[in-house]
Tab-separated table of C-alpha atoms and ligand atoms in Angstrom:
chain	number	residue	atom	x	y	z
A	1	MET	CA	-30.012	-8.872	-8.240
A	2	GLN	CA	-32.667	-8.310	-5.290
A	3	ASN	CA	-33.555	-4.181	-5.122
A	4	SER	CA	-31.352	-3.164	-8.109
A	5	VAL	CA	-32.702	-0.880	-9.872
A	6	SER	CA	-32.273	1.348	-13.350
A	7	GLY	CA	-32.699	4.498	-14.325
A	8	PHE	CA	-32.625	5.517	-10.903
A	9	SER	CA	-31.637	9.556	-11.099
A	10	LYS	CA	-34.370	9.856	-14.061
A	11	PHE	CA	-37.448	9.538	-10.847
A	12	THR	CA	-38.753	12.249	-9.233
A	13	LYS	CA	-37.419	12.575	-5.272
A	14	VAL	CA	-40.971	11.245	-4.633
A	15	GLU	CA	-40.255	8.107	-7.354
A	16	LYS	CA	-36.691	7.612	-5.159
A	17	ILE	CA	-38.308	7.953	-2.198
A	18	ASP	CA	-41.219	5.896	-2.195
A	19	TRP	CA	-38.307	3.264	-4.362
A	20	LEU	CA	-36.618	3.226	-1.274
A	21	ILE	CA	-39.678	2.921	1.875
A	22	SER	CA	-40.113	-0.099	-0.561
A	23	ASN	CA	-37.211	-1.853	-1.342
A	24	HIS	CA	-35.402	-1.243	2.149
A	25	PHE	CA	-37.634	0.252	5.014
A	26	GLN	CA	-40.532	-2.606	4.126
A	27	ASP	CA	-43.470	0.004	3.214
A	28	ASN	CA	-42.382	1.205	6.721
A	29	PRO	CA	-44.272	5.518	6.397
A	30	SER	CA	-41.594	6.736	9.880
A	31	ALA	CA	-39.253	6.078	7.945
A	32	LYS	CA	-40.576	8.491	4.817
A	33	ALA	CA	-42.208	11.067	6.909
A	34	ASN	CA	-38.899	10.996	8.565
A	35	LEU	CA	-37.032	12.081	4.996
A	36	GLU	CA	-39.805	14.304	4.429
A	37	ARG	CA	-40.091	15.976	7.372
A	38	TYR	CA	-35.950	17.342	6.747
A	39	TRP	CA	-37.730	19.398	3.329
A	40	ASN	CA	-37.933	22.507	3.374
A	41	SER	CA	-41.432	24.403	2.449
A	42	ASN	CA	-39.252	27.277	1.169
A	43	ALA	CA	-39.788	25.343	-2.280
A	44	ALA	CA	-37.298	27.177	-3.643
A	45	LEU	CA	-34.336	27.528	-1.190
A	46	GLN	CA	-34.917	23.473	-1.796
A	47	LYS	CA	-34.911	23.204	-5.279
A	48	LEU	CA	-31.318	24.859	-4.100
A	49	HIS	CA	-30.038	22.242	-2.574
A	50	ASP	CA	-31.720	19.042	-4.652
A	51	GLU	CA	-29.599	20.395	-7.142
A	52	PHE	CA	-26.140	20.455	-5.444
A	53	THR	CA	-26.204	16.889	-6.243
A	54	GLU	CA	-27.507	13.952	-7.510
A	55	ASN	CA	-30.558	11.796	-6.264
A	56	THR	CA	-31.314	14.331	-3.360
A	57	ILE	CA	-33.846	13.031	-1.502
A	58	SER	CA	-33.784	14.817	1.744
A	59	ASN	CA	-31.729	17.321	4.262
A	60	PHE	CA	-29.591	16.590	6.463
A	61	TYR	CA	-28.954	18.732	9.324
A	62	LEU	CA	-25.369	19.886	11.008
A	63	PRO	CA	-25.764	22.399	13.657
A	64	PHE	CA	-24.803	26.113	12.482
A	65	GLY	CA	-22.987	27.789	15.951
A	66	ILE	CA	-20.592	31.107	16.399
A	67	ALA	CA	-17.727	31.509	18.531
A	68	PRO	CA	-17.348	34.871	19.427
A	69	ASN	CA	-14.512	37.207	20.601
A	70	PHE	CA	-11.665	36.251	18.162
A	71	LEU	CA	-9.456	38.618	18.106
A	72	ILE	CA	-7.148	38.052	15.231
A	73	ASN	CA	-4.521	40.899	12.978
A	74	ASN	CA	-5.954	42.938	15.777
A	75	LYS	CA	-9.535	43.002	14.056
A	76	ILE	CA	-12.716	41.219	16.314
A	77	LYS	CA	-13.942	38.424	14.513
A	78	VAL	CA	-16.827	36.325	15.330
A	79	ILE	CA	-16.174	32.461	13.312
A	80	PRO	CA	-19.047	30.206	12.272
A	81	MET	CA	-18.244	26.691	12.514
A	82	THR	CA	-20.354	24.108	11.307
A	83	ILE	CA	-20.345	20.762	13.652
A	84	GLU	CA	-22.131	18.184	15.086
A	85	GLU	CA	-19.559	17.673	17.725
A	86	SER	CA	-20.521	18.416	21.499
A	87	SER	CA	-17.569	21.551	23.120
A	88	VAL	CA	-16.095	22.611	19.447
A	89	VAL	CA	-17.396	25.583	19.815
A	90	ALA	CA	-17.428	26.405	23.285
A	91	ALA	CA	-13.636	25.105	22.901
A	92	ALA	CA	-12.417	27.530	20.609
A	93	SER	CA	-14.906	30.272	22.713
A	94	ASN	CA	-12.940	29.553	25.171
A	95	ALA	CA	-9.270	29.739	23.932
A	96	ALA	CA	-10.671	33.183	21.933
A	97	LYS	CA	-11.810	34.227	25.036
A	98	PHE	CA	-7.658	33.313	26.589
A	99	TRP	CA	-6.108	34.419	23.633
A	100	MET	CA	-8.225	38.399	23.516
A	101	GLN	CA	-7.075	39.130	27.218
A	102	ARG	CA	-3.687	38.229	25.636
A	103	GLY	CA	-3.232	39.839	22.732
A	104	GLY	CA	-4.910	37.791	20.149
A	105	PHE	CA	-3.906	35.722	17.140
A	106	LYS	CA	-1.811	37.338	14.980
A	107	ALA	CA	-1.892	34.975	11.140
A	108	LYS	CA	-0.014	35.572	8.308
A	109	VAL	CA	-0.353	34.030	4.176
A	110	ILE	CA	3.019	32.270	3.363
A	111	SER	CA	2.503	31.580	0.674
A	112	THR	CA	-0.932	30.613	-2.091
A	113	THR	CA	0.716	28.629	-5.109
A	114	LYS	CA	-1.934	25.641	-6.336
A	115	VAL	CA	-0.555	21.960	-8.564
A	116	GLY	CA	-2.375	20.158	-10.924
A	117	GLN	CA	-0.545	17.152	-13.291
A	118	VAL	CA	-0.427	15.592	-16.625
A	119	HIS	CA	0.083	12.285	-15.518
A	120	PHE	CA	1.228	10.793	-18.807
A	121	MET	CA	3.848	7.312	-19.941
A	122	PHE	CA	6.232	7.756	-22.364
A	123	HIS	CA	9.114	5.070	-22.997
A	124	GLY	CA	11.656	6.599	-24.668
A	125	GLU	CA	14.853	8.278	-24.192
A	126	PHE	CA	14.671	11.513	-21.956
A	127	SER	CA	15.986	13.719	-24.423
A	128	GLU	CA	13.376	13.326	-26.083
A	129	ILE	CA	10.116	14.254	-24.086
A	130	GLU	CA	12.212	16.892	-22.577
A	131	SER	CA	12.851	18.143	-26.575
A	132	LEU	CA	9.784	17.820	-27.839
A	133	PHE	CA	8.246	19.921	-24.843
A	134	GLU	CA	10.803	22.868	-24.930
A	135	THR	CA	8.639	22.873	-28.382
A	136	ILE	CA	5.288	22.564	-27.356
A	137	ARG	CA	5.775	24.782	-24.827
A	138	PRO	CA	5.158	28.147	-25.225
A	139	GLN	CA	1.639	26.542	-27.410
A	140	LEU	CA	0.833	24.729	-24.071
A	141	PHE	CA	0.474	28.142	-22.307
A	142	GLU	CA	-0.938	29.874	-25.846
A	143	HIS	CA	-3.517	27.583	-26.032
A	144	THR	CA	-5.275	27.987	-22.968
A	145	LYS	CA	-5.250	31.098	-23.090
A	146	SER	CA	-9.288	31.341	-23.290
A	147	ILE	CA	-9.916	29.153	-20.169
A	148	THR	CA	-6.690	31.984	-17.889
A	149	LYS	CA	-7.650	34.667	-19.166
A	150	ASN	CA	-10.169	36.154	-16.539
A	151	MET	CA	-7.823	34.732	-13.950
A	152	GLU	CA	-4.895	36.380	-15.531
A	153	ALA	CA	-7.291	40.175	-15.361
A	154	ARG	CA	-7.910	39.212	-11.254
A	155	GLY	CA	-3.795	38.673	-11.180
A	156	GLY	CA	-4.001	34.515	-11.222
A	157	GLY	CA	-3.242	32.163	-14.154
A	158	ILE	CA	-0.910	29.379	-14.648
A	159	LEU	CA	2.246	30.099	-13.227
A	160	ASP	CA	4.665	27.449	-14.532
A	161	ILE	CA	4.902	24.194	-16.421
A	162	LYS	CA	7.847	21.462	-15.427
A	163	LEU	CA	8.217	18.668	-17.378
A	164	ILE	CA	9.290	15.804	-14.532
A	165	SER	CA	10.621	12.612	-14.941
A	166	LYS	CA	9.242	9.465	-12.485
A	167	THR	CA	11.014	6.518	-14.565
A	168	ALA	CA	12.832	6.021	-11.737
A	169	GLN	CA	9.820	5.030	-9.214
A	170	LEU	CA	7.467	3.759	-12.189
A	171	LYS	CA	9.286	2.461	-15.788
A	172	GLY	CA	7.399	5.050	-18.166
A	173	TYR	CA	6.280	7.294	-15.828
A	174	TYR	CA	6.447	11.791	-16.420
A	175	GLN	CA	4.684	14.440	-15.564
A	176	LEU	CA	3.676	18.362	-16.182
A	177	HIS	CA	3.716	19.470	-12.855
A	178	VAL	CA	1.532	23.499	-13.626
A	179	THR	CA	1.517	25.193	-10.981
A	180	PHE	CA	-1.439	27.970	-10.419
A	181	GLU	CA	-2.402	31.351	-8.528
A	182	THR	CA	-5.907	30.991	-8.237
A	183	MET	CA	-7.003	34.131	-6.030
A	184	ASP	CA	-9.983	34.067	-4.530
A	185	ALA	CA	-11.049	30.700	-6.001
A	186	MET	CA	-10.228	27.170	-4.835
A	187	GLY	CA	-9.434	26.622	-8.670
A	188	ALA	CA	-10.288	23.321	-7.988
A	189	ASN	CA	-12.394	23.474	-12.344
A	190	PHE	CA	-10.212	26.047	-13.839
A	191	ILE	CA	-7.150	24.274	-12.729
A	192	ASN	CA	-8.919	20.809	-13.687
A	193	SER	CA	-9.340	22.827	-17.091
A	194	CYS	CA	-6.412	24.115	-17.527
A	195	LEU	CA	-4.790	20.798	-17.386
A	196	GLU	CA	-7.378	18.976	-19.927
A	197	GLN	CA	-6.385	22.005	-22.299
A	198	ILE	CA	-1.687	21.689	-21.577
A	199	ALA	CA	-3.025	17.547	-22.407
A	200	SER	CA	-4.329	17.702	-25.270
A	201	THR	CA	-2.308	19.039	-27.060
A	202	PHE	CA	1.149	18.537	-25.358
A	203	LYS	CA	0.166	14.656	-26.760
A	204	THR	CA	-0.222	15.973	-30.504
A	205	CYS	CA	3.672	16.471	-30.188
A	206	SER	CA	4.452	12.104	-30.729
A	207	LYS	CA	2.056	9.577	-30.832
A	208	GLU	CA	4.455	8.293	-28.302
A	209	ILE	CA	3.057	9.940	-25.145
A	210	HIS	CA	0.008	8.139	-23.366
A	211	VAL	CA	-1.282	10.602	-21.126
A	212	VAL	CA	-2.680	8.042	-18.062
A	213	MET	CA	-5.113	11.396	-16.346
A	214	SER	CA	-4.540	14.985	-15.688
A	215	ILE	CA	-6.433	16.154	-12.009
A	216	LEU	CA	-5.185	19.144	-9.435
A	217	SER	CA	-3.085	17.919	-6.707
A	218	ASN	CA	-5.002	18.101	-3.045
A	219	TYR	CA	-1.275	18.139	-1.490
A	220	VAL	CA	-0.230	22.635	-1.176
A	221	PRO	CA	2.507	22.716	0.451
A	222	ASP	CA	3.087	26.082	-0.825
A	223	CYS	CA	-0.035	27.289	-0.068
A	224	LEU	CA	0.632	27.842	3.489
A	225	VAL	CA	-1.082	29.892	6.156
A	226	ARG	CA	0.684	30.285	9.545
A	227	ALA	CA	-0.972	31.450	12.948
A	228	GLU	CA	0.602	32.320	16.457
A	229	VAL	CA	-0.226	32.697	20.363
A	230	SER	CA	2.838	34.374	22.231
A	231	CYS	CA	2.677	36.370	26.245
A	232	ASN	CA	4.566	35.665	28.588
A	233	VAL	CA	5.215	32.434	31.135
A	234	GLU	CA	3.595	34.056	34.197
A	235	ASP	CA	0.663	35.328	32.223
A	236	LEU	CA	-0.365	32.445	31.338
A	237	VAL	CA	-1.568	32.024	35.256
A	238	THR	CA	-6.308	31.182	34.837
A	239	ASP	CA	-6.126	30.005	38.463
A	240	GLU	CA	-4.062	29.290	41.137
A	241	SER	CA	-3.382	25.341	40.514
A	242	TYR	CA	-0.384	25.664	38.502
A	243	SER	CA	1.961	28.848	37.373
A	244	GLY	CA	2.778	29.905	34.457
A	245	ARG	CA	5.889	28.470	33.543
A	246	GLU	CA	4.204	25.256	35.397
A	247	PHE	CA	1.102	25.459	32.661
A	248	ALA	CA	4.216	26.222	29.811
A	249	ASP	CA	5.766	23.147	30.235
A	250	THR	CA	3.009	20.352	30.464
A	251	PHE	CA	1.880	21.930	27.127
A	252	ILE	CA	4.645	22.164	25.509
A	253	GLN	CA	6.128	18.487	26.585
A	254	ALA	CA	2.425	17.503	24.872
A	255	VAL	CA	3.396	19.178	21.985
A	256	GLN	CA	6.052	17.390	21.617
A	257	ILE	CA	5.100	14.386	22.637
A	258	ALA	CA	2.851	14.548	19.089
A	259	GLU	CA	5.632	15.598	17.204
A	260	VAL	CA	7.272	12.317	18.121
A	261	GLU	CA	4.199	10.401	18.366
A	262	PRO	CA	2.109	9.135	15.162
A	263	PHE	CA	-0.175	7.906	17.825
A	264	ARG	CA	-1.044	10.585	19.621
A	265	ALA	CA	0.009	12.909	16.595
A	266	VAL	CA	-3.157	11.450	14.702
A	267	THR	CA	-5.267	12.633	17.948
A	268	HIS	CA	-3.751	15.829	18.774
A	269	ASN	CA	-3.998	16.690	15.041
A	270	LYS	CA	-7.946	15.468	14.808
A	271	GLY	CA	-8.438	18.453	17.477
A	272	ILE	CA	-7.027	21.005	15.299
A	273	MET	CA	-9.426	19.874	12.541
A	274	ASN	CA	-12.645	19.798	14.390
A	275	GLY	CA	-11.572	24.130	14.298
A	276	VAL	CA	-10.688	23.454	10.487
A	277	ASP	CA	-12.819	21.620	8.909
A	278	SER	CA	-16.040	23.015	10.754
A	279	VAL	CA	-14.908	27.399	9.318
A	280	VAL	CA	-13.872	25.159	6.490
A	281	LEU	CA	-17.932	23.645	6.179
A	282	ALA	CA	-19.324	26.784	6.863
A	283	THR	CA	-17.576	28.778	4.387
A	284	GLY	CA	-19.186	26.134	1.648
A	285	ASN	CA	-15.036	24.633	1.166
A	286	ASP	CA	-14.188	21.107	0.048
A	287	PHE	CA	-13.317	19.575	3.890
A	288	ARG	CA	-11.615	16.344	2.137
A	289	ALA	CA	-9.528	18.177	0.307
A	290	VAL	CA	-8.603	20.252	2.977
A	291	GLU	CA	-7.805	17.520	5.481
A	292	ALA	CA	-6.121	15.295	2.485
A	293	GLY	CA	-3.662	17.837	1.990
A	294	VAL	CA	-3.485	18.265	5.874
A	295	HIS	CA	-2.851	15.148	6.442
A	296	ALA	CA	0.269	14.734	3.896
A	297	TYR	CA	1.574	18.054	4.954
A	298	ALA	CA	1.776	16.188	8.498
A	299	ALA	CA	3.252	13.272	7.476
A	300	ARG	CA	5.727	15.234	5.016
A	301	SER	CA	9.424	14.477	6.933
A	302	GLY	CA	8.018	10.649	6.497
A	303	SER	CA	6.523	10.160	10.273
A	304	TYR	CA	3.201	12.127	10.647
A	305	SER	CA	4.047	14.354	12.944
A	306	SER	CA	2.296	17.873	14.908
A	307	LEU	CA	0.862	20.536	12.827
A	308	THR	CA	1.507	22.916	16.018
A	309	HIS	CA	4.610	23.721	17.800
A	310	ALA	CA	5.542	25.635	20.659
A	311	SER	CA	8.521	27.193	22.432
A	312	ILE	CA	9.655	29.609	25.705
A	313	GLU	CA	12.324	32.366	24.113
A	314	LYS	CA	13.755	34.541	26.489
A	315	GLY	CA	10.866	34.215	29.165
A	316	MET	CA	7.965	34.551	26.086
A	317	PHE	CA	5.664	31.564	25.679
A	318	ARG	CA	4.915	31.053	21.410
A	319	PHE	CA	2.320	28.133	19.837
A	320	TRP	CA	1.883	28.253	16.750
A	321	ILE	CA	0.552	26.565	13.653
A	322	GLU	CA	1.948	26.030	10.199
A	323	ILE	CA	-0.623	24.715	7.564
A	324	PRO	CA	-1.259	23.862	3.807
A	325	LEU	CA	-5.003	25.461	3.354
A	326	ALA	CA	-6.705	25.719	-0.382
A	327	LEU	CA	-9.915	27.957	-0.199
A	328	GLY	CA	-11.805	29.690	-1.665
A	329	THR	CA	-13.879	32.968	-1.047
A	330	VAL	CA	-16.095	32.994	-4.619
A	331	GLY	CA	-16.993	29.871	-7.037
A	332	GLY	CA	-18.122	26.901	-6.085
A	333	LEU	CA	-20.511	26.868	-3.555
A	334	THR	CA	-19.717	29.926	-1.862
A	335	GLY	CA	-22.048	32.713	-4.167
A	336	LEU	CA	-24.511	29.456	-4.218
A	337	HIS	CA	-25.200	28.814	-0.358
A	338	PRO	CA	-27.418	31.091	1.560
A	339	LEU	CA	-25.748	30.144	4.572
A	340	VAL	CA	-22.250	29.899	3.223
A	341	LYS	CA	-23.198	33.603	1.904
A	342	THR	CA	-24.344	35.048	5.830
A	343	ALA	CA	-21.341	33.273	7.196
A	344	LEU	CA	-18.676	35.147	5.203
A	345	GLU	CA	-20.402	37.975	4.915
A	346	LEU	CA	-20.029	37.441	9.212
A	347	LEU	CA	-16.246	37.690	8.792
A	348	GLY	CA	-16.246	40.825	6.819
A	349	ASN	CA	-16.257	38.628	3.206
A	350	PRO	CA	-12.920	37.815	3.559
A	351	SER	CA	-10.822	37.033	1.123
A	352	ALA	CA	-9.471	33.451	0.050
A	353	LYS	CA	-6.123	34.785	1.876
A	354	GLU	CA	-8.488	36.242	4.740
A	355	LEU	CA	-9.879	33.125	5.046
A	356	MET	CA	-6.906	31.130	4.804
A	357	GLU	CA	-5.773	32.685	8.201
A	358	ILE	CA	-9.136	32.619	9.824
A	359	VAL	CA	-8.934	28.631	9.676
A	360	ALA	CA	-5.348	28.594	10.775
A	361	VAL	CA	-6.175	30.742	13.682
A	362	ALA	CA	-9.603	28.046	14.587
A	363	GLY	CA	-6.999	25.415	14.411
A	364	LEU	CA	-4.700	26.879	16.782
A	365	ALA	CA	-7.432	27.942	19.053
A	366	GLN	CA	-8.633	24.217	19.227
A	367	ASN	CA	-5.464	22.894	19.655
A	368	PHE	CA	-4.760	25.135	22.313
A	369	ALA	CA	-8.499	24.670	24.146
A	370	ALA	CA	-7.601	20.158	23.720
A	371	LEU	CA	-4.084	20.557	25.255
A	372	LYS	CA	-5.272	23.319	28.146
A	373	SER	CA	-8.064	20.932	29.570
A	374	LEU	CA	-5.557	17.218	28.741
A	375	THR	CA	-2.446	18.788	30.331
A	376	THR	CA	-5.000	20.342	33.785
A	377	THR	CA	-8.646	19.190	33.894
A	378	GLY	CA	-8.566	16.269	32.083
A	379	ILE	CA	-10.942	16.416	28.580
A	380	GLN	CA	-13.923	14.538	30.257
A	381	GLN	CA	-14.583	16.838	32.399
A	382	GLY	CA	-15.874	19.819	29.782
A	383	HIS	CA	-17.119	17.138	27.139
A	384	MET	CA	-18.987	15.773	29.127
A	385	LYS	CA	-20.636	18.886	30.277
A	386	MET	CA	-21.344	19.695	26.978
A	387	HIS	CA	-22.678	16.087	25.807
A	388	LEU	CA	-25.326	15.972	28.143
A	389	LEU	CA	-27.690	17.616	26.098
A	390	ASN	CA	-27.849	14.571	24.019
A	391	ILE	CA	-27.946	12.064	26.550
A	392	LEU	CA	-30.997	14.114	27.842
A	393	ASN	CA	-32.134	14.245	24.579
A	394	GLN	CA	-31.607	10.607	23.872
A	395	PHE	CA	-33.858	9.846	26.954
A	396	GLU	CA	-36.623	12.624	25.946
A	397	ALA	CA	-35.501	14.322	28.520
A	398	THR	CA	-38.236	17.832	28.926
A	399	ASP	CA	-37.367	21.386	29.436
A	400	LYS	CA	-38.255	20.987	33.003
A	401	GLU	CA	-36.236	18.116	33.333
A	402	LYS	CA	-33.517	19.353	31.691
A	403	LEU	CA	-33.453	22.691	33.382
A	404	GLN	CA	-32.893	20.981	36.695
A	405	LEU	CA	-30.381	17.765	35.357
A	406	VAL	CA	-28.181	21.187	34.150
A	407	GLU	CA	-28.965	22.237	37.533
A	408	HIS	CA	-28.108	19.160	39.321
A	409	PHE	CA	-24.471	18.317	37.393
A	410	LYS	CA	-23.074	21.728	37.926
A	411	LYS	CA	-21.924	20.508	40.461
A	412	ASN	CA	-21.670	16.200	39.840
A	413	THR	CA	-19.213	14.638	37.435
A	414	VAL	CA	-20.927	13.770	34.321
A	415	THR	CA	-21.256	10.680	32.866
A	416	HIS	CA	-23.370	8.503	31.015
A	417	SER	CA	-24.390	6.136	33.567
A	418	ALA	CA	-24.493	9.026	36.742
A	419	VAL	CA	-27.094	10.904	34.113
A	420	VAL	CA	-29.448	8.208	33.700
A	421	GLU	CA	-29.162	7.280	37.150
A	422	ALA	CA	-29.920	11.011	38.135
A	423	ILE	CA	-33.210	10.888	35.265
A	424	GLU	CA	-34.616	7.185	36.638
A	425	LYS	CA	-34.288	9.094	40.674
A	426	LEU	CA	-36.135	12.678	38.733
A	427	ARG	CA	-38.745	10.723	36.961
A	428	ALA	CA	-39.888	8.154	39.880
B	501	MEV	C1	-12.144	14.944	19.943
B	501	MEV	O1	-13.133	15.328	18.994
B	501	MEV	C2	-10.070	16.211	19.988
B	501	MEV	C3	-9.733	15.695	20.520
B	501	MEV	O2	-8.978	14.096	21.430
B	501	MEV	C4	-8.019	16.604	20.713
B	501	MEV	C5	-6.803	16.279	21.265
B	501	MEV	O3	-6.420	15.061	22.283
B	501	MEV	O4	-6.173	16.686	21.547
B	501	MEV	C6	-9.074	16.483	22.488
């Protein structure tokens, strides 16, 4: 087939780029130069990044920003955020400052249980598989001892193994539903290793057991954290244009709309994930796992709904999030990626539980900032102000032009066409 290649992974990095340029870029030297421009001049650092994954040919930068002034459980934090979208870090910083003056964020981990499953088929009687399971159950624990020893020393391990019949949903389908405590590790490798050992021991008890697969679940409704802000309704006032009560009422309506309307809930939760993902990424955690688990949780009632909730009780405005987060502060990328190490150090080298609290707060703060804008000024005012530099960079504005245009747009509404017009006028 045209442009297909075999043995590609064995090529050196230079060979890979040469193949790519000649087969997919019509030998255009600027594509090659662009890939090489992002190599790090520190060879050891580059090698480290090359080896994170396969077929690495360059690095892909994302901004590493910080949002200061987060008061969380009475301690001030600076939160690292890796994100490309303009105004996310600014929004987090604004929300942090707003709540700093109103008692800050309170966060608490509710539970930390993770799940893995051995999925298997068995076509005999339920009583038969049940009795086989009960007989072999002690060995399932026993045979994983070499894997669980270190985790147990740290206070974690396998919590329970249950046999579950899923035959009502799929003929012959059963699972071993295994629960884990993985302490400060996200635990994916630990869980999967335990599951594969459990599966291999389990299938020895009958030739009729056909193991389909053994894998952790990224759905972690029992690895849950709650973050909250609250203040007197009157204290929500920031300017003359609305009273605290007016602000709170409209804000709560916006949350209620996201609770009942999936089209809005998805965007509402996307804004929350702006905060969540950027901290998850900066701290070297698996944002795809978090995304999958969080959205499944948001749909647990059968209808996709808001992750945040708000109320007024006895004159107190309350706004909170409950979110499942399987995070680690040891293992994986956390000890390898130099910027991840710095991010964790910035957060005071948190435990996984503390990181869950910080990430939940980042999500809540982001949602607060988004709803505050949406229900007052509208989102575009702030967003376009932050996006202004992107537009100016598209037009290769010089530093001097940027200064003049940023000044100009302090008093004028930013739209794409207004910026183009202003650049053209300036340059003319
Ligand atoms: C944009 O990235 C996020 C928002 O759309 C979130 C929201 O609508 O709540 C502003």
